[in-house]
Amino acid sequence: MVFYPEREHVISLISRASSDIPADVRTALEGSLDVAAGNAAVIVHEILDNCALASCQQVPICQDTGIPTFYVSGPVDMDRARLIEVVTSAVRDCVKSGILRPNAADALTGINTGDGTGDGIPQVYFDCAETPTITVDLLLKGGGCENAGIQYSLPDLTLGAGRDIEGVRKCVIDAAFQAQGAGCAPGILGVCIGGDRATGYAVAKRQLMRPLVEDGTPGQFAGLEASLLASINSLGIGPMGLGGFPTLLGVKIHAVSRHPASFFVSVSYGCWATRRRRLSVVSDGGWLVT
Amino acid sequence: MSSNADSVFNVVSPTSTSSVRALHVGQRVSLSGIIVTARDLAHKHLVESRPQELRDILRGAFIYHCGPVAVPDGSGWRISSAGPTTSAREEQYQADVIREYGIAGVIGKGGMGQKTAAALAESGAVYLHATGGAGASLAASIKEVVSVFYLREFGVPEAMWVLRVENFPAVVSMDSHGGSLHQIVYQDSLAARTRLII
């Protein structure tokens, strides 16, 4: 039997995601203070103080609560319409209560819909898994860092980047350089190698859901992720782009198949306020947010 | 005057041009006094309509690029989140606003362009960079919502909120002497990038 999340559960998910920075992000920010100095260290302290205050008062960490993006995993016959309805109504409730800022605007006129929902907002993705348990992952990602994302088509002559791992490396370094700390550094880069124009960006953004430190056997790109993190931090762009260390907290790379004629490297730029949480509805009807 | 990055300069707004001229890029500031929020609609209105009602409030004070989250609180308002928004959107209006209203400076995120830089130098004003995303803690530095202009016309995020702050933290990233931390970081990071991407 499948147990579905209720609206109240999703409201709890949204509220926690918005006000409680994930432990791994906080740990990375605290760890950066071993090296950070001067104004860069002051900014990291301000970020950490802000996170503590937001958690204590249960208010948004950042006033830009982004476009809510839900990744729903469940059995193949889960009722998608029901799930879309429950997350959408939870978003509306959260806008009414001030947990979320209304961030859905008409594409051409810019007129805000007022209730946080619109055509394609919230975003809801579905994965099928051989499990009776439904999990709902939520990512809140602001507009400023979304604007800092970029997609490369290889070969790229300006970078001297060919269709190989070295070309990928150059693209990711260039992406961080071009951003110059915009998108509220120090954040996380999600990278997708392959896919098409659409899936490249979607898969890249999905990598922001991965914890900074991952258990188990290191993935295929673990070495590249670590060396890119070091390289990008050596650019010295710093928190908010005001210089120093850190420029970045992590890089997460995933590859998917591509058309032989295309080679896209897509970079989703995540700000320091990596707001990601999971709602699990377990088989006995209980639920929790992690 | 010390330029040690560990020292913090207390600035009281409204302030004088000579106080602003003493600030240099990289210096930390603790700002107290009056700041006025202004985003896209407000800047357009300030330049195109030249309203009289804000002249006294803005002279020598700081504009803050921010769309706060404000909730009614008794007969007044409470600001629950007030982080900076990206300043680049106001570049087309900022220089005119600096010259026309005699503001001491602008608080925002991400810096601004050449037109604004020229106006900062000419008028003796500065750009202060606040920490992006720190909505909760920056709201905590707001001690009073003094008044609000154009609330009905522009809505809550775009209205001009006149706020009294205490110890609002920021860094001078563009000063009144042509200095720009953004330019320095760009050039240094460009050199580093060139070494990495040969």
Coordinates of C-alpha atoms in Angstrom, one line a residue:
Chain A
M1 CA 0.0 0.0 0.0
V2 CA 1.3 3.5 -0.9
F3 CA 1.1 6.3 1.7
Y4 CA 0.8 9.8 0.2
P5 CA 2.1 13.0 1.8
E6 CA -0.5 15.4 3.2
R7 CA -0.3 19.1 2.6
E8 CA 0.8 19.7 6.2
H9 CA 3.8 17.4 5.7
V10 CA 4.9 19.3 2.6
I11 CA 4.4 22.6 4.4
S12 CA 6.8 21.3 7.1
L13 CA 9.3 20.3 4.3
I14 CA 9.2 23.8 2.8
S15 CA 9.5 25.5 6.1
R16 CA 12.5 23.5 7.2
A17 CA 14.2 23.8 3.8
S18 CA 13.7 27.6 3.9
S19 CA 14.9 28.2 7.5
D20 CA 17.4 25.4 8.4
I21 CA 20.7 25.2 6.4
P22 CA 21.7 21.6 5.9
A23 CA 24.3 20.3 8.3
D24 CA 26.9 19.5 5.6
V25 CA 26.7 23.0 4.2
R26 CA 27.1 24.6 7.6
T27 CA 30.1 22.3 8.4
A28 CA 31.7 23.3 5.1
L29 CA 31.3 27.0 5.9
E30 CA 32.6 26.5 9.4
G31 CA 35.5 24.5 8.0
S32 CA 36.4 27.3 5.6
L33 CA 37.2 29.6 8.5
D34 CA 40.4 27.5 9.1
V35 CA 41.7 29.3 5.9
A36 CA 39.5 32.3 5.4
A37 CA 40.9 35.6 6.5
G38 CA 40.1 39.3 6.6
N39 CA 36.8 40.4 5.0
A40 CA 36.2 37.0 3.6
A41 CA 36.2 35.5 7.0
V42 CA 33.9 38.3 8.3
I43 CA 31.4 37.5 5.5
V44 CA 31.5 33.7 6.3
H45 CA 30.8 34.6 10.0
E46 CA 27.9 36.8 8.9
I47 CA 26.5 33.9 6.8
L48 CA 26.8 31.5 9.7
D49 CA 25.2 34.0 12.2
N50 CA 22.4 34.5 9.7
C51 CA 21.8 30.7 9.5
A52 CA 21.7 30.4 13.3
L53 CA 19.2 33.3 13.6
A54 CA 17.0 31.9 10.8
S55 CA 16.9 28.5 12.4
C56 CA 16.2 29.8 15.8
Q57 CA 13.4 32.1 14.7
Q58 CA 12.2 29.8 12.0
V59 CA 12.3 32.5 9.4
P60 CA 13.7 32.3 5.8
I61 CA 17.5 32.1 5.6
C62 CA 17.3 34.3 2.5
Q63 CA 14.4 36.4 1.4
D64 CA 14.6 35.0 -2.2
T65 CA 13.0 31.6 -1.6
G66 CA 13.4 30.7 -5.3
I67 CA 11.3 28.6 -7.5
P68 CA 10.3 25.5 -5.5
T69 CA 11.6 22.4 -7.3
F70 CA 10.3 19.0 -6.1
Y71 CA 11.8 15.6 -7.0
V72 CA 9.3 12.9 -6.1
S73 CA 10.3 9.3 -6.0
G74 CA 7.8 6.5 -5.6
P75 CA 6.2 3.3 -7.1
V76 CA 5.4 3.3 -10.8
D77 CA 1.7 3.6 -10.2
M78 CA 1.8 6.5 -7.7
D79 CA -0.9 9.1 -8.4
R80 CA 1.1 12.0 -10.0
A81 CA -1.9 14.3 -10.3
R82 CA -2.6 13.9 -6.6
L83 CA 1.1 14.6 -5.7
I84 CA 1.3 17.7 -8.0
E85 CA -1.9 19.0 -6.3
V86 CA -0.6 18.5 -2.8
V87 CA 2.8 20.2 -3.4
T88 CA 1.1 23.1 -5.3
S89 CA -1.4 23.8 -2.6
A90 CA 1.3 23.6 0.0
V91 CA 3.3 26.2 -1.9
R92 CA 0.2 28.5 -2.0
D93 CA -0.2 28.1 1.8
C94 CA 3.4 28.9 2.4
V95 CA 3.2 32.1 0.4
K96 CA 0.1 33.2 2.3
S97 CA 1.9 32.6 5.6
G98 CA 5.1 34.3 4.5
I99 CA 7.4 31.2 4.5
L100 CA 7.8 31.6 0.8
R101 CA 8.1 34.7 -1.3
P102 CA 5.8 34.7 -4.3
N103 CA 8.2 34.2 -7.2
A104 CA 6.0 33.3 -10.1
A105 CA 5.8 36.1 -12.7
D106 CA 4.3 36.3 -16.2
A107 CA 7.1 35.6 -18.7
L108 CA 6.4 38.7 -20.8
T109 CA 4.7 41.3 -18.5
G110 CA 6.5 40.4 -15.3
I111 CA 3.2 40.6 -13.4
N112 CA 3.5 38.4 -10.3
T113 CA 0.8 35.8 -10.0
G114 CA 0.8 36.6 -6.3
D115 CA 0.4 33.0 -4.9
G116 CA 3.8 31.5 -5.8
T117 CA 2.4 29.2 -8.5
G118 CA 2.2 29.6 -12.2
D119 CA 2.6 27.8 -15.5
G120 CA 5.4 25.3 -14.6
I121 CA 5.8 26.6 -11.1
P122 CA 6.3 24.7 -8.8
Q123 CA 8.5 22.3 -10.7
V124 CA 7.8 18.7 -10.1
Y125 CA 9.9 15.8 -11.3
F126 CA 9.0 12.1 -10.9
D127 CA 11.3 9.1 -10.5
C128 CA 10.0 5.6 -10.3
A129 CA 11.5 3.3 -7.8
E130 CA 10.7 -0.3 -6.7
T131 CA 9.5 0.8 -3.3
P132 CA 6.2 1.6 -1.6
T133 CA 7.7 4.6 0.0
I134 CA 7.2 8.1 -1.4
T135 CA 10.0 10.6 -0.9
V136 CA 9.8 14.2 -1.8
D137 CA 13.0 16.1 -2.2
L138 CA 12.8 19.9 -2.3
L139 CA 15.3 22.4 -3.6
L140 CA 14.8 26.1 -3.1
K141 CA 17.2 28.0 -5.4
G142 CA 17.2 31.8 -5.8
G143 CA 17.1 33.8 -8.9
G144 CA 20.5 35.4 -8.6
C145 CA 22.4 32.1 -8.6
E146 CA 20.1 30.7 -11.3
N147 CA 21.3 33.6 -13.5
A148 CA 24.9 32.6 -12.9
G149 CA 24.4 29.2 -14.6
I150 CA 26.0 28.5 -18.0
Q151 CA 26.1 25.9 -20.7
Y152 CA 29.0 25.1 -23.0
S153 CA 29.0 23.3 -26.3
L154 CA 32.3 21.5 -27.0
P155 CA 34.6 22.0 -28.8
D156 CA 34.8 25.6 -27.5
L157 CA 37.5 27.5 -29.4
T158 CA 37.7 30.4 -27.0
L159 CA 38.6 28.1 -24.2
G160 CA 40.7 25.7 -26.2
A161 CA 38.3 23.1 -24.8
G162 CA 38.0 19.8 -26.7
R163 CA 35.5 17.0 -26.3
D164 CA 37.3 15.4 -23.4
I165 CA 37.7 15.5 -19.7
E166 CA 40.3 18.3 -20.0
G167 CA 37.7 20.3 -22.0
V168 CA 35.2 19.8 -19.2
R169 CA 37.7 21.0 -16.6
K170 CA 38.2 24.2 -18.6
C171 CA 34.5 24.8 -18.9
V172 CA 33.9 24.5 -15.1
I173 CA 36.8 26.8 -14.2
D174 CA 35.6 29.3 -16.7
A175 CA 32.0 29.1 -15.4
A176 CA 33.2 30.0 -11.9
F177 CA 35.4 32.8 -13.3
Q178 CA 32.6 34.3 -15.3
A179 CA 30.3 34.4 -12.3
Q180 CA 32.8 36.5 -10.3
G181 CA 31.1 35.5 -7.1
A182 CA 27.6 36.6 -8.4
G183 CA 25.0 34.1 -7.3
C184 CA 26.2 34.6 -3.7
A185 CA 29.5 32.7 -3.4
P186 CA 30.7 30.5 -1.8
G187 CA 28.3 27.9 -3.2
I188 CA 28.2 24.6 -5.0
L189 CA 28.5 23.9 -8.8
G190 CA 26.3 21.2 -10.2
V191 CA 27.7 19.9 -13.5
C192 CA 26.2 17.6 -16.2
I193 CA 28.4 16.2 -19.0
G194 CA 26.2 15.2 -21.9
G195 CA 22.5 15.3 -22.4
D196 CA 20.8 17.8 -24.6
R197 CA 20.2 21.5 -24.0
A198 CA 17.3 20.8 -21.7
T199 CA 18.4 17.7 -19.8
G200 CA 21.9 19.0 -19.4
Y201 CA 20.7 21.9 -17.2
A202 CA 18.1 19.8 -15.4
V203 CA 20.6 17.1 -14.5
A204 CA 23.2 19.7 -13.5
K205 CA 20.7 21.3 -11.1
R206 CA 19.8 17.9 -9.6
Q207 CA 23.5 17.5 -8.6
L208 CA 23.0 20.2 -6.0
M209 CA 20.8 17.7 -4.1
R210 CA 23.9 15.6 -3.4
P211 CA 25.5 16.0 0.0
L212 CA 29.0 17.7 0.0
V213 CA 30.5 14.6 1.6
E214 CA 29.2 11.4 0.1
D215 CA 29.5 7.9 1.7
G216 CA 30.5 4.8 0.0
T217 CA 32.7 4.1 -3.0
P218 CA 33.9 7.4 -4.6
G219 CA 32.1 8.1 -7.8
Q220 CA 33.7 8.2 -11.2
F221 CA 34.3 12.0 -11.0
A222 CA 35.4 12.3 -7.4
G223 CA 38.9 13.1 -8.3
L224 CA 37.9 15.7 -10.8
E225 CA 35.4 17.2 -8.4
A226 CA 38.2 17.6 -5.7
S227 CA 40.7 19.1 -8.1
L228 CA 38.2 21.5 -9.6
L229 CA 37.2 22.7 -6.1
A230 CA 40.9 23.4 -5.4
S231 CA 41.5 25.1 -8.8
I232 CA 38.4 27.3 -8.5
N233 CA 39.3 28.3 -4.9
S234 CA 42.7 29.3 -6.2
L235 CA 41.0 32.0 -8.4
G236 CA 40.6 33.9 -5.2
I237 CA 37.2 35.3 -6.1
G238 CA 36.0 34.8 -2.5
P239 CA 32.7 35.2 -0.7
M240 CA 30.4 37.5 -2.6
G241 CA 33.2 38.0 -5.1
L242 CA 35.0 40.4 -2.8
G243 CA 38.2 38.4 -2.8
G244 CA 39.9 35.7 -0.7
F245 CA 38.8 32.2 0.3
P246 CA 36.4 30.4 -0.2
T247 CA 35.1 30.9 -3.6
L248 CA 33.3 27.5 -3.7
L249 CA 32.3 24.8 -1.2
G250 CA 31.9 21.9 -3.7
V251 CA 31.6 20.6 -7.2
K252 CA 29.3 17.7 -8.1
I253 CA 29.5 16.2 -11.6
H254 CA 27.4 13.6 -13.3
A255 CA 27.5 12.3 -16.9
V256 CA 24.6 11.1 -19.1
S257 CA 24.5 9.9 -22.6
R258 CA 24.6 12.4 -25.5
H259 CA 24.0 12.6 -29.2
P260 CA 27.2 11.8 -31.0
A261 CA 27.2 15.3 -32.6
S262 CA 26.6 17.2 -29.3
F263 CA 28.8 17.6 -26.3
F264 CA 27.3 19.9 -23.7
V265 CA 28.8 20.8 -20.4
S266 CA 26.0 22.4 -18.3
V267 CA 26.7 24.2 -15.0
S268 CA 24.1 25.0 -12.4
Y269 CA 25.4 27.6 -10.0
G270 CA 24.2 27.1 -6.4
C271 CA 24.5 29.9 -3.9
W272 CA 25.8 29.4 -0.4
A273 CA 22.2 29.1 0.9
T274 CA 21.8 25.5 -0.4
R275 CA 18.3 24.8 0.8
R276 CA 17.6 21.1 0.3
R277 CA 15.5 18.8 2.4
R278 CA 13.7 15.4 2.0
L279 CA 10.2 14.4 3.1
S280 CA 9.8 10.6 3.5
V281 CA 6.4 9.0 3.9
V282 CA 7.2 5.6 5.4
S283 CA 5.2 2.5 4.9
D284 CA 3.4 2.7 8.2
G285 CA 2.0 6.1 7.4
G286 CA 4.6 8.0 9.5
W287 CA 6.5 10.8 7.9
L288 CA 9.7 12.7 8.6
V289 CA 11.8 15.6 7.1
T290 CA 15.5 15.1 6.9
Chain B
M1 CA 43.1 56.7 9.4
S2 CA 43.8 52.9 9.6
S3 CA 43.2 50.8 6.5
N4 CA 43.5 47.6 8.4
A5 CA 40.9 45.1 7.3
D6 CA 40.2 44.2 10.9
S7 CA 39.0 47.7 11.8
V8 CA 35.4 48.7 11.3
F9 CA 34.4 52.3 10.4
N10 CA 31.2 53.5 12.1
V11 CA 29.2 55.6 9.8
V12 CA 26.0 57.5 10.8
S13 CA 23.5 58.2 8.1
P14 CA 22.8 60.9 7.0
T15 CA 26.5 61.8 6.7
S16 CA 28.7 64.4 5.1
T17 CA 30.7 64.2 1.8
S18 CA 34.0 64.5 3.7
S19 CA 33.1 61.4 5.8
V20 CA 32.4 59.5 2.6
R21 CA 35.6 60.6 1.0
A22 CA 37.5 59.1 3.9
L23 CA 36.2 55.6 3.0
H24 CA 38.3 53.3 0.7
V25 CA 37.7 50.0 -1.0
G26 CA 38.0 47.0 1.3
Q27 CA 37.1 48.9 4.5
R28 CA 34.4 47.4 6.7
V29 CA 31.6 49.7 7.7
S30 CA 29.0 49.6 10.5
L31 CA 26.2 51.8 9.4
S32 CA 23.6 53.3 11.7
G33 CA 20.9 55.8 11.0
I34 CA 18.6 56.2 8.0
I35 CA 18.6 54.0 4.9
V36 CA 15.9 54.0 2.2
T37 CA 15.1 50.9 0.1
A38 CA 14.8 51.3 -3.6
R39 CA 14.5 48.7 -6.3
D40 CA 13.5 48.9 -10.0
L41 CA 10.2 50.8 -9.8
A42 CA 11.5 53.3 -7.3
H43 CA 14.6 54.1 -9.3
K44 CA 12.6 54.7 -12.4
H45 CA 10.2 56.9 -10.5
L46 CA 13.1 58.9 -8.9
V47 CA 14.6 59.6 -12.2
E48 CA 11.5 60.2 -14.3
S49 CA 9.2 62.0 -11.8
R50 CA 11.7 63.8 -9.6
P51 CA 9.4 63.6 -6.5
Q52 CA 9.9 66.4 -3.9
E53 CA 8.7 64.4 -0.9
L54 CA 11.9 62.3 -0.6
R55 CA 14.6 65.0 -1.1
D56 CA 15.2 65.8 2.6
I57 CA 15.2 62.2 3.6
L58 CA 17.6 61.1 0.9
R59 CA 20.2 63.9 1.2
G60 CA 23.3 62.5 2.7
A61 CA 21.6 59.1 3.4
F62 CA 22.0 55.7 1.8
I63 CA 19.8 53.9 -0.6
Y64 CA 19.5 50.1 -0.1
H65 CA 18.9 47.8 -3.0
C66 CA 16.4 45.5 -1.2
G67 CA 12.9 44.2 -1.5
P68 CA 12.2 43.4 2.1
V69 CA 9.6 41.0 3.5
A70 CA 7.4 43.2 5.6
V71 CA 4.5 42.2 7.7
P72 CA 1.9 44.5 9.5
D73 CA 2.7 44.8 13.2
G74 CA 0.2 46.6 15.2
S75 CA -0.1 50.1 13.7
G76 CA 3.2 49.7 12.0
W77 CA 5.4 47.2 10.2
R78 CA 8.0 44.6 11.0
I79 CA 10.7 43.6 8.5
S80 CA 11.5 39.9 8.8
S81 CA 13.9 39.5 5.9
A82 CA 16.0 42.2 4.3
G83 CA 19.0 40.9 2.3
P84 CA 20.3 42.9 -0.7
T85 CA 19.2 42.3 -4.3
T86 CA 21.5 42.4 -7.3
S87 CA 22.4 46.0 -7.9
A88 CA 23.3 45.7 -11.6
R89 CA 19.6 46.1 -12.5
E90 CA 19.7 49.8 -11.4
E91 CA 22.8 50.8 -13.3
Q92 CA 20.8 52.8 -15.9
Y93 CA 19.3 55.0 -13.2
Q94 CA 21.9 55.0 -10.4
A95 CA 24.2 57.9 -11.5
D96 CA 21.2 60.2 -12.0
V97 CA 19.9 59.4 -8.6
I98 CA 23.2 60.0 -6.9
R99 CA 23.6 63.4 -8.6
E100 CA 20.0 64.5 -8.3
Y101 CA 19.4 63.6 -4.6
G102 CA 22.8 64.0 -3.1
I103 CA 22.8 60.5 -1.5
A104 CA 25.9 59.4 0.4
G105 CA 25.9 56.1 -1.2
V106 CA 24.3 52.9 -2.3
I107 CA 24.1 49.5 -0.4
G108 CA 23.7 46.4 -2.6
K109 CA 25.1 43.2 -3.9
G110 CA 27.5 42.5 -6.9
G111 CA 28.7 46.0 -7.6
M112 CA 27.7 48.5 -10.3
G113 CA 29.1 49.7 -13.6
Q114 CA 31.1 52.6 -15.0
K115 CA 28.3 55.2 -15.1
T116 CA 27.7 54.7 -11.4
A117 CA 31.5 54.7 -10.6
A118 CA 31.8 58.0 -12.3
A119 CA 29.0 59.5 -10.3
L120 CA 30.5 58.1 -7.1
A121 CA 33.7 59.9 -7.8
E122 CA 32.1 63.1 -8.9
S123 CA 29.6 63.4 -6.1
G124 CA 31.6 61.9 -3.2
A125 CA 29.5 58.8 -2.7
V126 CA 30.3 55.1 -2.1
Y127 CA 29.0 51.6 -2.9
L128 CA 28.6 49.4 0.1
H129 CA 28.4 45.6 -0.4
A130 CA 26.1 43.8 2.0
T131 CA 26.2 40.0 2.5
G132 CA 23.8 38.4 0.0
G133 CA 21.3 36.0 1.5
A134 CA 21.8 37.2 5.0
G135 CA 18.1 38.3 5.1
A136 CA 17.4 37.4 8.7
S137 CA 20.5 39.0 10.3
L138 CA 20.3 42.1 8.2
A139 CA 16.6 42.4 9.2
A140 CA 17.7 42.2 12.8
S141 CA 19.8 45.4 12.3
I142 CA 16.6 47.3 11.4
K143 CA 15.3 48.9 14.6
E144 CA 12.4 51.0 13.2
V145 CA 10.3 51.3 10.1
V146 CA 10.1 55.1 10.1
S147 CA 7.8 55.4 7.0
V148 CA 7.0 53.9 3.7
F149 CA 6.4 55.6 0.3
Y150 CA 4.5 54.3 -2.7
L151 CA 3.3 51.2 -0.9
R152 CA 0.0 51.1 -2.7
E153 CA 1.5 51.9 -6.1
F154 CA 4.5 49.6 -6.0
G155 CA 3.6 46.9 -3.5
V156 CA 5.6 45.7 -0.5
P157 CA 8.9 44.6 -2.2
E158 CA 9.2 47.6 -4.5
A159 CA 8.0 50.4 -2.1
M160 CA 10.5 52.8 -0.6
W161 CA 10.9 51.8 3.0
V162 CA 12.5 54.4 5.3
L163 CA 14.4 52.4 7.9
R164 CA 16.4 53.2 11.0
V165 CA 19.2 50.8 11.3
E166 CA 21.9 50.1 14.0
N167 CA 25.3 48.5 13.1
F168 CA 24.3 47.3 9.6
P169 CA 27.4 45.6 8.4
A170 CA 28.9 46.2 4.9
V171 CA 32.1 46.4 3.0
V172 CA 33.2 49.4 0.8
S173 CA 33.5 47.8 -2.6
M174 CA 33.4 50.9 -4.8
D175 CA 34.8 54.2 -3.3
S176 CA 34.6 57.9 -4.3
H177 CA 38.2 57.8 -5.6
G178 CA 37.7 55.4 -8.6
G179 CA 38.6 52.3 -6.5
S180 CA 36.7 49.1 -7.1
L181 CA 37.2 45.9 -5.3
H182 CA 35.3 44.2 -8.1
Q183 CA 37.9 45.3 -10.7
I184 CA 40.7 44.2 -8.4
V185 CA 39.2 40.7 -8.0
Y186 CA 38.4 40.5 -11.7
Q187 CA 42.0 41.2 -12.7
D188 CA 43.5 38.9 -10.1
S189 CA 41.2 36.1 -10.9
L190 CA 41.7 36.6 -14.6
A191 CA 45.5 36.1 -14.1
A192 CA 44.8 32.9 -12.1
R193 CA 42.4 31.6 -14.7
T194 CA 44.9 32.2 -17.4
R195 CA 47.4 30.0 -15.5
L196 CA 44.8 27.3 -15.1
I197 CA 43.4 27.3 -18.6
I198 CA 46.3 27.4 -21.0

